[in-house]
mmCIF file of C-alpha atoms in Angstrom:
data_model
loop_
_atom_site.group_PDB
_atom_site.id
_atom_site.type_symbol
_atom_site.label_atom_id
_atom_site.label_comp_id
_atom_site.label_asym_id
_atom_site.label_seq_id
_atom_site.Cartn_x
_atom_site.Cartn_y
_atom_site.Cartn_z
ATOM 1 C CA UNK A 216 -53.223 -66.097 45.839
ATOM 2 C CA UNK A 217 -56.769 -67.012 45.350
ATOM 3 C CA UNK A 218 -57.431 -70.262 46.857
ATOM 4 C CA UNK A 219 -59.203 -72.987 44.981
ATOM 5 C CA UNK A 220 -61.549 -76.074 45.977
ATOM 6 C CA UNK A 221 -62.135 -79.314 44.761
ATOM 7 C CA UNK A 222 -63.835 -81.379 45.233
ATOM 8 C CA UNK A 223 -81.196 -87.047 69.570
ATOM 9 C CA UNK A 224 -83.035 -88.512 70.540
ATOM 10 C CA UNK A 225 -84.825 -86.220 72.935
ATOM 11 C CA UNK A 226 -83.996 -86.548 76.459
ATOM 12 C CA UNK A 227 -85.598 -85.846 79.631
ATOM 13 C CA UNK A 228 -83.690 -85.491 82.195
ATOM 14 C CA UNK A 229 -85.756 -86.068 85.959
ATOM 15 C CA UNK A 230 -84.217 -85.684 89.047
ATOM 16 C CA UNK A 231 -85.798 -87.031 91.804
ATOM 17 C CA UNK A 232 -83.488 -87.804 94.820
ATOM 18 C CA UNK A 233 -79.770 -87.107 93.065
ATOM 19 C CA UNK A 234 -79.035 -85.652 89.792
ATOM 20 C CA UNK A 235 -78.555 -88.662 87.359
ATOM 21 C CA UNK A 236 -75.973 -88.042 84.447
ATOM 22 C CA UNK A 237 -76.161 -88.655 81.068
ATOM 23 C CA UNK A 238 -73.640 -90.913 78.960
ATOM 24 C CA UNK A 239 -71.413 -88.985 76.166
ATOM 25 C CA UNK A 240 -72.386 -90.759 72.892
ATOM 26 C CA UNK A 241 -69.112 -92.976 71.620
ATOM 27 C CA UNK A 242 -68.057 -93.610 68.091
ATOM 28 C CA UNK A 243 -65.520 -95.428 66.509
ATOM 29 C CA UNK A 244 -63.409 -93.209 64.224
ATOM 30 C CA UNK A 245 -62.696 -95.786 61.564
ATOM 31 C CA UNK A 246 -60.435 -94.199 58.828
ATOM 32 C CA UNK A 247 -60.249 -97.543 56.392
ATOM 33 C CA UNK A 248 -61.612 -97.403 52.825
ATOM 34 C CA UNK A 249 -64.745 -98.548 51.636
ATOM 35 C CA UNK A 250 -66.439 -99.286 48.321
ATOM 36 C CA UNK A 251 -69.477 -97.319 47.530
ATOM 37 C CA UNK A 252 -72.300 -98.066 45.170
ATOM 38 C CA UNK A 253 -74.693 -95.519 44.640
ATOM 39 C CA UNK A 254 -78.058 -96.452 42.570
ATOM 40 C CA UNK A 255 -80.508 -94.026 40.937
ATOM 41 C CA UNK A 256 -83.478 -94.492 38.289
ATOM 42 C CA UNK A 257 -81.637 -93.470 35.464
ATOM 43 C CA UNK A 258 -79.535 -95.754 33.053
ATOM 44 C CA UNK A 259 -76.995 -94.016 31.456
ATOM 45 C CA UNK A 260 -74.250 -94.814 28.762
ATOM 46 C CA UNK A 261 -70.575 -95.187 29.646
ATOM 47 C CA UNK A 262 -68.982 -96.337 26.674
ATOM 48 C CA UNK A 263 -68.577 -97.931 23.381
ATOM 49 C CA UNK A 264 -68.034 -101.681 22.627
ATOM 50 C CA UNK A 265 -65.142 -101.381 20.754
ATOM 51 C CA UNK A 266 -66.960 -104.291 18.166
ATOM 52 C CA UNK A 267 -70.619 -103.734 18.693
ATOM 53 C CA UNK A 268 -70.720 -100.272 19.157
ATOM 54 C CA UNK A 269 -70.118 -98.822 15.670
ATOM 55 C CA UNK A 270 -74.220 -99.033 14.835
ATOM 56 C CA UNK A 271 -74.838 -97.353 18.254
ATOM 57 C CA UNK A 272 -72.548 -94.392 17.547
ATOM 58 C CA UNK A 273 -73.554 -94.075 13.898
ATOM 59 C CA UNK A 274 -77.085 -93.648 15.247
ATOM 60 C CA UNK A 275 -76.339 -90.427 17.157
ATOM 61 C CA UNK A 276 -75.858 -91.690 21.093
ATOM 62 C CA UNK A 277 -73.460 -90.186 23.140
ATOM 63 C CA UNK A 278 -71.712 -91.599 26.330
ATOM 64 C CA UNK A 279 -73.607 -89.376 29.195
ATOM 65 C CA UNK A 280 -76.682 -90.095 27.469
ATOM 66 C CA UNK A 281 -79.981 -90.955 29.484
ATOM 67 C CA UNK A 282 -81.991 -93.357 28.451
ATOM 68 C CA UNK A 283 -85.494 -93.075 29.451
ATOM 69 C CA UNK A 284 -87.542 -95.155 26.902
ATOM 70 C CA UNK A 285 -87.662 -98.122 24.942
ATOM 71 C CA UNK A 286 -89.875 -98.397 22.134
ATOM 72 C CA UNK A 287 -92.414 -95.981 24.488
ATOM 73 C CA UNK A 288 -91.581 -98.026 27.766
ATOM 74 C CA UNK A 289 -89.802 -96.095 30.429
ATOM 75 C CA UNK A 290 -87.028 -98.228 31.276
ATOM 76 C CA UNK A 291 -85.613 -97.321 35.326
ATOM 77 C CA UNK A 292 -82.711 -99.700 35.727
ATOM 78 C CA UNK A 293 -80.526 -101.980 33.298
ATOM 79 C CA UNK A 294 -82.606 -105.016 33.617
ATOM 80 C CA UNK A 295 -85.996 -103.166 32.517
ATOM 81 C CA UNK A 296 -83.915 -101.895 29.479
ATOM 82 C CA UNK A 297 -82.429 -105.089 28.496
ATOM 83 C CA UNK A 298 -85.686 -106.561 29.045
ATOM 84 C CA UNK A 299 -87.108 -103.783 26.379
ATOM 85 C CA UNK A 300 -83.602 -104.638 24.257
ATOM 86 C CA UNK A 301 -85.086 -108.155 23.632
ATOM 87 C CA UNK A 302 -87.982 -108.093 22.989
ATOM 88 C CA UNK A 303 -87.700 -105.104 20.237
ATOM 89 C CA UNK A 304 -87.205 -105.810 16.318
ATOM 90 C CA UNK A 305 -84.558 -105.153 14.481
ATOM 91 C CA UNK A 306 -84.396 -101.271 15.189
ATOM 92 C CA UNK A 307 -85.134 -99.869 19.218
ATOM 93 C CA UNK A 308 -86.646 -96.159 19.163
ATOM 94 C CA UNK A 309 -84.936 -95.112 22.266
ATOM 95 C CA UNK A 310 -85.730 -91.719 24.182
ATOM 96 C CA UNK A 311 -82.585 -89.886 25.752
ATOM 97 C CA UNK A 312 -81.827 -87.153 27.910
ATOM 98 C CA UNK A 313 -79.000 -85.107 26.814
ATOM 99 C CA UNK A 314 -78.645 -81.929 28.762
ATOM 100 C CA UNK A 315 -82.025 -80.317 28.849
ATOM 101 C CA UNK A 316 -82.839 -81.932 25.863
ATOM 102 C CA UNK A 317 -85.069 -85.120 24.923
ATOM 103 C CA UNK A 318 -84.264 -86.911 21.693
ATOM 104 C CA UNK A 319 -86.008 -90.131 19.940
ATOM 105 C CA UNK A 320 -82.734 -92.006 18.344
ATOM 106 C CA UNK A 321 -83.429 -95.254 16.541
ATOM 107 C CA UNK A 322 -80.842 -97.724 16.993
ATOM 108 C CA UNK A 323 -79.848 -101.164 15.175
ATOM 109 C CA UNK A 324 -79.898 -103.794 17.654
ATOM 110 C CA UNK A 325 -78.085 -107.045 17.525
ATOM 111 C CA UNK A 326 -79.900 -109.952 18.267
ATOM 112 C CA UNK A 327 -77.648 -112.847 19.362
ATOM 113 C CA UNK A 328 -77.745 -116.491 21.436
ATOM 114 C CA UNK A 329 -77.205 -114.690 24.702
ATOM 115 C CA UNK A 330 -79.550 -111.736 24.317
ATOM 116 C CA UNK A 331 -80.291 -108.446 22.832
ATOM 117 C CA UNK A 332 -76.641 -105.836 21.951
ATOM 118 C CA UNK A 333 -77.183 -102.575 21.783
ATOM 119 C CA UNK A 334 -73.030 -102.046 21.579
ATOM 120 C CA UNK A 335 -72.673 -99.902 24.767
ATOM 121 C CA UNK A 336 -71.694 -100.147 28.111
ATOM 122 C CA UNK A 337 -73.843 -98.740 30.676
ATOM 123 C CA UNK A 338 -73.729 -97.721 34.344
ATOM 124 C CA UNK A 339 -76.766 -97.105 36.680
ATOM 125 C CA UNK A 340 -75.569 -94.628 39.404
ATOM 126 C CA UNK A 341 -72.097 -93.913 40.563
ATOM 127 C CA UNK A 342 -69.659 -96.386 42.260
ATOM 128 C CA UNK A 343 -66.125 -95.533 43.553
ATOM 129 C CA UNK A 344 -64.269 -95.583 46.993
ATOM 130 C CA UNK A 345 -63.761 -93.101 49.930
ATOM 131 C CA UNK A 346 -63.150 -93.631 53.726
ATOM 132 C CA UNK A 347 -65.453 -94.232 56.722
ATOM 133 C CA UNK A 348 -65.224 -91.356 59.313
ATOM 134 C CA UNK A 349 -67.840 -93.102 61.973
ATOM 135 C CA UNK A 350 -68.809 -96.179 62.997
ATOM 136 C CA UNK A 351 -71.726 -96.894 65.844
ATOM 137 C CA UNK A 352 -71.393 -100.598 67.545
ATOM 138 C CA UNK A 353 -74.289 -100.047 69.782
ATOM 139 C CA UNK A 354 -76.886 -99.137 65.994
ATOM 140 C CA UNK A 355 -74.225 -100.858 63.165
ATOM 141 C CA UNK A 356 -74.502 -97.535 61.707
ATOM 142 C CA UNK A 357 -72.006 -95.238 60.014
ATOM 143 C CA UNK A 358 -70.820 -92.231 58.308
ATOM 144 C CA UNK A 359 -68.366 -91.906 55.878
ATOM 145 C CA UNK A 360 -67.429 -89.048 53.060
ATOM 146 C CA UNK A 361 -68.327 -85.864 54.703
ATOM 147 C CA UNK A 362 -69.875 -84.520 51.536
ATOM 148 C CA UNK A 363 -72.436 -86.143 49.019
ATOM 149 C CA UNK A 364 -72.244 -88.007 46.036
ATOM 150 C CA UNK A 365 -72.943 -86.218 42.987
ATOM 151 C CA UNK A 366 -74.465 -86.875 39.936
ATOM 152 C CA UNK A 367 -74.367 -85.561 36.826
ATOM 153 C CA UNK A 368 -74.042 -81.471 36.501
ATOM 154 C CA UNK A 369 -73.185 -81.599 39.916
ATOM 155 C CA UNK A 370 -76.204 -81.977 41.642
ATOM 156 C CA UNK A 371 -76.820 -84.549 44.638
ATOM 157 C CA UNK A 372 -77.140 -88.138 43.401
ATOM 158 C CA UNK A 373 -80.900 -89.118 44.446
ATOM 159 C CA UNK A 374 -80.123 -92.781 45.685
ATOM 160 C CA UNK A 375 -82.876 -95.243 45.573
ATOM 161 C CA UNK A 376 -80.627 -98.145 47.023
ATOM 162 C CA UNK A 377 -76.772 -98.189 47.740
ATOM 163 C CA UNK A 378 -74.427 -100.892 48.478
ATOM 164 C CA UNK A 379 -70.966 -101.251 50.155
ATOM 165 C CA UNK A 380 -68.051 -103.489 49.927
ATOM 166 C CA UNK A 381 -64.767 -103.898 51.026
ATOM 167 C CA UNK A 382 -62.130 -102.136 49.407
ATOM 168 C CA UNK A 383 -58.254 -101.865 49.187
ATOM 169 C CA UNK A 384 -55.830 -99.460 48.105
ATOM 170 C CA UNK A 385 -53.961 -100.233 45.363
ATOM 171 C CA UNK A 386 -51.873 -97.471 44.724
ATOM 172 C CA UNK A 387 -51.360 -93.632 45.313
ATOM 173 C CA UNK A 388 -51.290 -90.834 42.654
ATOM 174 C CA UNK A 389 -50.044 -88.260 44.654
ATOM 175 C CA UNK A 390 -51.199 -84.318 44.848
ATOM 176 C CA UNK A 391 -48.954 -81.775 43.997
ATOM 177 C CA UNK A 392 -49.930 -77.627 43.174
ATOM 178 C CA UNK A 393 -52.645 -77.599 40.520
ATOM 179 C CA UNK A 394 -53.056 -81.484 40.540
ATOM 180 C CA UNK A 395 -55.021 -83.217 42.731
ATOM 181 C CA UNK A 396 -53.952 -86.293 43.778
ATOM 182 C CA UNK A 397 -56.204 -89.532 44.093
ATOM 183 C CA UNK A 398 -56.248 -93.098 45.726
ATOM 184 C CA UNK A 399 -56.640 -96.027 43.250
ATOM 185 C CA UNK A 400 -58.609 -98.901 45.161
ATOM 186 C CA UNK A 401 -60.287 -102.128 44.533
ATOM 187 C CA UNK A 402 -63.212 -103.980 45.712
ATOM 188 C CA UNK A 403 -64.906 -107.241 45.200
ATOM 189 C CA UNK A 404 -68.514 -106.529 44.132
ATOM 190 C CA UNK A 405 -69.614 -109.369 45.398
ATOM 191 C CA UNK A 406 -69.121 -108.949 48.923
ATOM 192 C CA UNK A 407 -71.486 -106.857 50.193
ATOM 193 C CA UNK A 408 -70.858 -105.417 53.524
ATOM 194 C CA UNK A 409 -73.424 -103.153 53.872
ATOM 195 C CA UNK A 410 -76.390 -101.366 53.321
ATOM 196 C CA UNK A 411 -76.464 -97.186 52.344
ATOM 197 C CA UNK A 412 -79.352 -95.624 53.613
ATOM 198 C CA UNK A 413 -79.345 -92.091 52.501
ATOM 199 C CA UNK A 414 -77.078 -89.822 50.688
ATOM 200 C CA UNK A 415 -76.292 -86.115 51.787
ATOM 201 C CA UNK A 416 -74.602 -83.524 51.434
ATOM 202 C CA UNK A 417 -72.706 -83.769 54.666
ATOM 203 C CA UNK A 418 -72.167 -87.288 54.009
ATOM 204 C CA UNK A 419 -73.761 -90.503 53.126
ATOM 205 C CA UNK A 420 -74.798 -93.214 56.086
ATOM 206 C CA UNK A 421 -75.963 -96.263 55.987
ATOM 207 C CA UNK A 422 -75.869 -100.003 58.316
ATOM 208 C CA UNK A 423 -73.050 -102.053 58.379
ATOM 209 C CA UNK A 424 -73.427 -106.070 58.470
ATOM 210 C CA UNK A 425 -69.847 -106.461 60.209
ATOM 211 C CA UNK A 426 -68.919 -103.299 61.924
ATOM 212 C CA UNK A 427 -65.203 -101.810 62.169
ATOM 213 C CA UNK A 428 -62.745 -102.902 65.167
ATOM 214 C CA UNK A 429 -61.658 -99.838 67.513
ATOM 215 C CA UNK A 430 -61.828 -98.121 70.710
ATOM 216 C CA UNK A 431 -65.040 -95.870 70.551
ATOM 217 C CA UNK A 432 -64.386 -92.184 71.414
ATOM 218 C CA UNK A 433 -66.315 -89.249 72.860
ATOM 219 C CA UNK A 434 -67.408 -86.710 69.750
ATOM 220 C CA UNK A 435 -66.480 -83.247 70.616
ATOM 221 C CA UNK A 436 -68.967 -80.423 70.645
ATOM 222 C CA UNK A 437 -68.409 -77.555 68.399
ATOM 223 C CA UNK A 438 -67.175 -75.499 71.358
ATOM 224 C CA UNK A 439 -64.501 -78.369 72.180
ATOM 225 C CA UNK A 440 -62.921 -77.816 68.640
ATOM 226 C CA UNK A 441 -60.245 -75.093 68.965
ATOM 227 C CA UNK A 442 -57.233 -74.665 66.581
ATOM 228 C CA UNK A 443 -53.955 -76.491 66.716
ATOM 229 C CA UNK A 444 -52.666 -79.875 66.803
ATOM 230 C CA UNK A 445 -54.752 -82.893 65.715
ATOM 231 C CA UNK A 446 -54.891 -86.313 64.165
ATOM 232 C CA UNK A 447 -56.058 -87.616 61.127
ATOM 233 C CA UNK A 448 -56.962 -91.102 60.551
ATOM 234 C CA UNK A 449 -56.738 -92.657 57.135
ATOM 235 C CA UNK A 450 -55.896 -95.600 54.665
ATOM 236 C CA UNK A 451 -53.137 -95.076 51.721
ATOM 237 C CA UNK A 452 -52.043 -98.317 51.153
ATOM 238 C CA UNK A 453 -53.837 -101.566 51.186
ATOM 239 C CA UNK A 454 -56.036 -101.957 54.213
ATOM 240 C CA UNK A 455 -53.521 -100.710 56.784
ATOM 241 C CA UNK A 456 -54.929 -97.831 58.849
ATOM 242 C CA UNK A 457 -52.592 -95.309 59.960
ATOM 243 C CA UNK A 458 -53.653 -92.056 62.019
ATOM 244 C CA UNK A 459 -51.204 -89.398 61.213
ATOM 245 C CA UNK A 460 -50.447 -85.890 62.849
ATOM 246 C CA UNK A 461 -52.388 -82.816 61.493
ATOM 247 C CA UNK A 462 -53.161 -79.206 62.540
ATOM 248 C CA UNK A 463 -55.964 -77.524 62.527
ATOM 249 C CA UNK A 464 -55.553 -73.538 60.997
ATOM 250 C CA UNK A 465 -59.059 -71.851 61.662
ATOM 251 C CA UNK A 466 -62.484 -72.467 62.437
ATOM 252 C CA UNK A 467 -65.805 -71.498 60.500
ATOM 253 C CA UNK A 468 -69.136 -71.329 61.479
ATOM 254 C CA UNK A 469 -70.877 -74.625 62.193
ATOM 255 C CA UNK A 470 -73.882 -73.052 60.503
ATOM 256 C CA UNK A 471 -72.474 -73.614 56.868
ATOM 257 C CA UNK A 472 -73.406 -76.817 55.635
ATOM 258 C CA UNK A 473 -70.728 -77.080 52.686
ATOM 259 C CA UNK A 474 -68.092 -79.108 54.782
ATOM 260 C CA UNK A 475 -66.234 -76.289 55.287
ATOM 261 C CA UNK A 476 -66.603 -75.901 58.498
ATOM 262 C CA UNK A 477 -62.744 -75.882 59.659
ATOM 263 C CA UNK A 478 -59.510 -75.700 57.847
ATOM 264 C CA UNK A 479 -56.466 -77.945 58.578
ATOM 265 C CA UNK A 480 -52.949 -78.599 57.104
ATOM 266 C CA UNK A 481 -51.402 -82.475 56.860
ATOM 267 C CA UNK A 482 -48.096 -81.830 58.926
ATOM 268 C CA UNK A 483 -46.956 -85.567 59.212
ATOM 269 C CA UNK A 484 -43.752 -86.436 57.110
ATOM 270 C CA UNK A 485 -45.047 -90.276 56.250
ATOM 271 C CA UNK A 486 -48.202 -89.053 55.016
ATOM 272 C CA UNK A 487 -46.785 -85.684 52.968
ATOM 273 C CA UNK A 488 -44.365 -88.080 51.775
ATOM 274 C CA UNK A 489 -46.741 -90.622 50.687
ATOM 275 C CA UNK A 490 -49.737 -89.095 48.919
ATOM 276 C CA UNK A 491 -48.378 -85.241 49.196
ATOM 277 C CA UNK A 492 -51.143 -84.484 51.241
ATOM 278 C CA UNK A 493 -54.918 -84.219 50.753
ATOM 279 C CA UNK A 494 -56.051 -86.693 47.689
ATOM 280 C CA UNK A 495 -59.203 -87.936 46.836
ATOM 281 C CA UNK A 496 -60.266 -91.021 48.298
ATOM 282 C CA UNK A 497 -59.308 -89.500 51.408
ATOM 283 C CA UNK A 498 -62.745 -88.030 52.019
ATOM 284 C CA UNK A 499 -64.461 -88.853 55.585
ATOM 285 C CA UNK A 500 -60.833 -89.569 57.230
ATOM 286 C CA UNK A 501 -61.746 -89.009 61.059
ATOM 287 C CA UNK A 502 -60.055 -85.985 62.384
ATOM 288 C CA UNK A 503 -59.410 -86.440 66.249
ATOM 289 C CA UNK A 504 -58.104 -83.755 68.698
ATOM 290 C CA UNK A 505 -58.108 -84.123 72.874
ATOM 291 C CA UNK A 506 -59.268 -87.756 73.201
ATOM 292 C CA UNK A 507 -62.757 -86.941 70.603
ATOM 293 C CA UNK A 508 -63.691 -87.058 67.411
ATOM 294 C CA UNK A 509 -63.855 -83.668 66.110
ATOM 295 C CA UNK A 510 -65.443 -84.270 62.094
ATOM 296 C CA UNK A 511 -63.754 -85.563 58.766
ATOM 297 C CA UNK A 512 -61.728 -84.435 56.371
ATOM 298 C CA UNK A 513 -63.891 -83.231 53.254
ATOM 299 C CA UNK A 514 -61.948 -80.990 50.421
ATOM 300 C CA UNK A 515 -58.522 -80.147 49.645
ATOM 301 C CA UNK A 516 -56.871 -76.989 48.114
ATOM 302 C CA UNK A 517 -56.075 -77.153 44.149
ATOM 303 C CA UNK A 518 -52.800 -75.020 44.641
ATOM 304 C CA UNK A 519 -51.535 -76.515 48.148
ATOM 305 C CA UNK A 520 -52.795 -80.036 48.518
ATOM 306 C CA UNK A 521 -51.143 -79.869 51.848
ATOM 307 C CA UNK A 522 -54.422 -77.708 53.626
ATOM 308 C CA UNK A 523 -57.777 -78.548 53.316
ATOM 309 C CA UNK A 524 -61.222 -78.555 54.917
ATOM 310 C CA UNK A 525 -63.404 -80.797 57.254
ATOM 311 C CA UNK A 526 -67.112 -80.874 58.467
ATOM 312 C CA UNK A 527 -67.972 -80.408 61.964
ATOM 313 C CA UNK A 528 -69.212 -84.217 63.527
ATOM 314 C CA UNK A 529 -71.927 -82.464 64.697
ATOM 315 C CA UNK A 530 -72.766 -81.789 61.073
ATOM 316 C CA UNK A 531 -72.455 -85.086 60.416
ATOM 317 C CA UNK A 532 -74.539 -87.029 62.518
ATOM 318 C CA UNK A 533 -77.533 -84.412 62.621
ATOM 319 C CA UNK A 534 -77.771 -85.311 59.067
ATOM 320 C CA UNK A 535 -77.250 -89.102 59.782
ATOM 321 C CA UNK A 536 -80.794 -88.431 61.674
#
């Protein structure tokens, strides 16, 4: 059966008298979930206002659209449209993207006490959870995901600023053949934790303004990584971390930069029996094997949500730069 998929510093070293060694590098493998908020320059539309919106839709929008202009101003976040919003008559001439297509749409706008309605809801960027594979005391630096965040027609988000918060899970849909599963989490927007500093697609990174508690660990080199037994580390229920027992099928090239770069099947009974597997949200769980940390978890299998893939650390931090 066809298998599917879902989604350094230079140094010198100088001997003069004795040879003087080199200290591995040590990371904290972290596991726990994290909010992510990923900003762009575009301002799209996410829904309808069940009240407002009837003028909007009437008009011609669409959720998904774009909306690049305001009466001929290019608008790049919600506050420079709103800003548009208000001062506009009783109609807006808005400019959206749909597709590969431009279109000028007037709208009826509602003028009210607490500011210009257009009767949508909009979103700027992309904002969800997923897990924290690394953590640096030494830099406050980290990795999580293992894979990039996406934007629409699945092309790599182009962050201009992110954010991160602190996040919880809430409650566990869990995967079964055909069905990928997913972790439902929450975070409080308004607790920032840290800073994102570039997006990827072997993971995104950014600075962390508290830092993770845990033991740091060698990383393992690509020839360290070998097949068999190994650990996972991951969050599935509240903030409780749990590292649970894994194995690691077969190893790819670390050339390929998909996060595919090994494949590995959950074998612990607590886990299996609590999210089935592999589910989204899971993304960037640490895998450990031998004492290091060997990459994070990335994909899982449509039809067995048991297996799934992982990136290389390596792969990882080379892109972290």
């Amino acid at each position: 059966m066809k298998r599917m998929v879902i989604s350094s510093a230079l140094a010198f070293l100088l001997v003069v008298i004795s040879p003087i060694s080199l200290a591995e590098p040590l990371l904290v493998p972290v596991g726990q979930t994290i909010g992510l908020q990923l900003q762009d320059n575009t301002v799209t539309i996410a829904a309808f206002d069940d009240k407002l919106g009837t003028e909007a839709k009437n008009a011609g929008l669409k959720i998904g659209d774009w909306i690049v202009k305001v009466n001929g101003q290019t608008v790049h976040n919600i506050q420079e449209l709103r800003s548009g919003l208000d001062s506009s008559g009783p109609v807006a001439s808005l400019l959206v993207r749909r597709g590969a297509k431009e279109l000028e749409i007037p709208v009826k706008i509602n003028h009210t006490d607490s500011g210009a309605k257009l009767g949508v809801y909009l979103k700027q960027g992309i904002s969800g959870i997923g897990t924290v594979t690394w953590y640096d005391p030494a830099t406050g630096k980290f990795g999580a995901l293992g894979h990039g965040v996406n934007g629409s027609g699945g092309v790599l988000l182009k962050m201009a600023q992110g954010t991160t918060y602190p996040a919880q899970v809430q409650s566990v849909t869990k995967g079964k053949s055909g069905h990928p599963g997913q972790l439902k989490g929450s975070c409080d927007n308004a607790d920032v934790c840290g800073e994102l500093l570039r997006n990827t697609p072997q993971g995104v990174f950014g600075k962390s303004r508290q830092g993770w508690l845990g033991e740091p660990i060698p990383i393992a080199q690509t020839s360290q990584i070998h097949t068999g037994q190994a650990t996972i580390r991951s969050t599935v229920t509240g903030f409780a971390t749990g590292d649970y027992s894994a194995e690691i099928l077969k190893l790819y090239p670390a050339s390929r930069s998909d996060g595919r770069n090994l494949l590995l099947k959950i074998t612990d009974p607590a886990l299996l029996e609590a999210t089935g597997g592999i589910v989204q949200g899971m993304s960037g769980s640490p895998i450990i094997q031998d004492g290091r940390l060997v990459g994070a978890v990335t994909h899982v299998l449509v039809n067995d949500p048991t297996v799934g893939y992982g990136i290389y650390i390596q792969n990882m931090l080379d892109a972290a730069g």
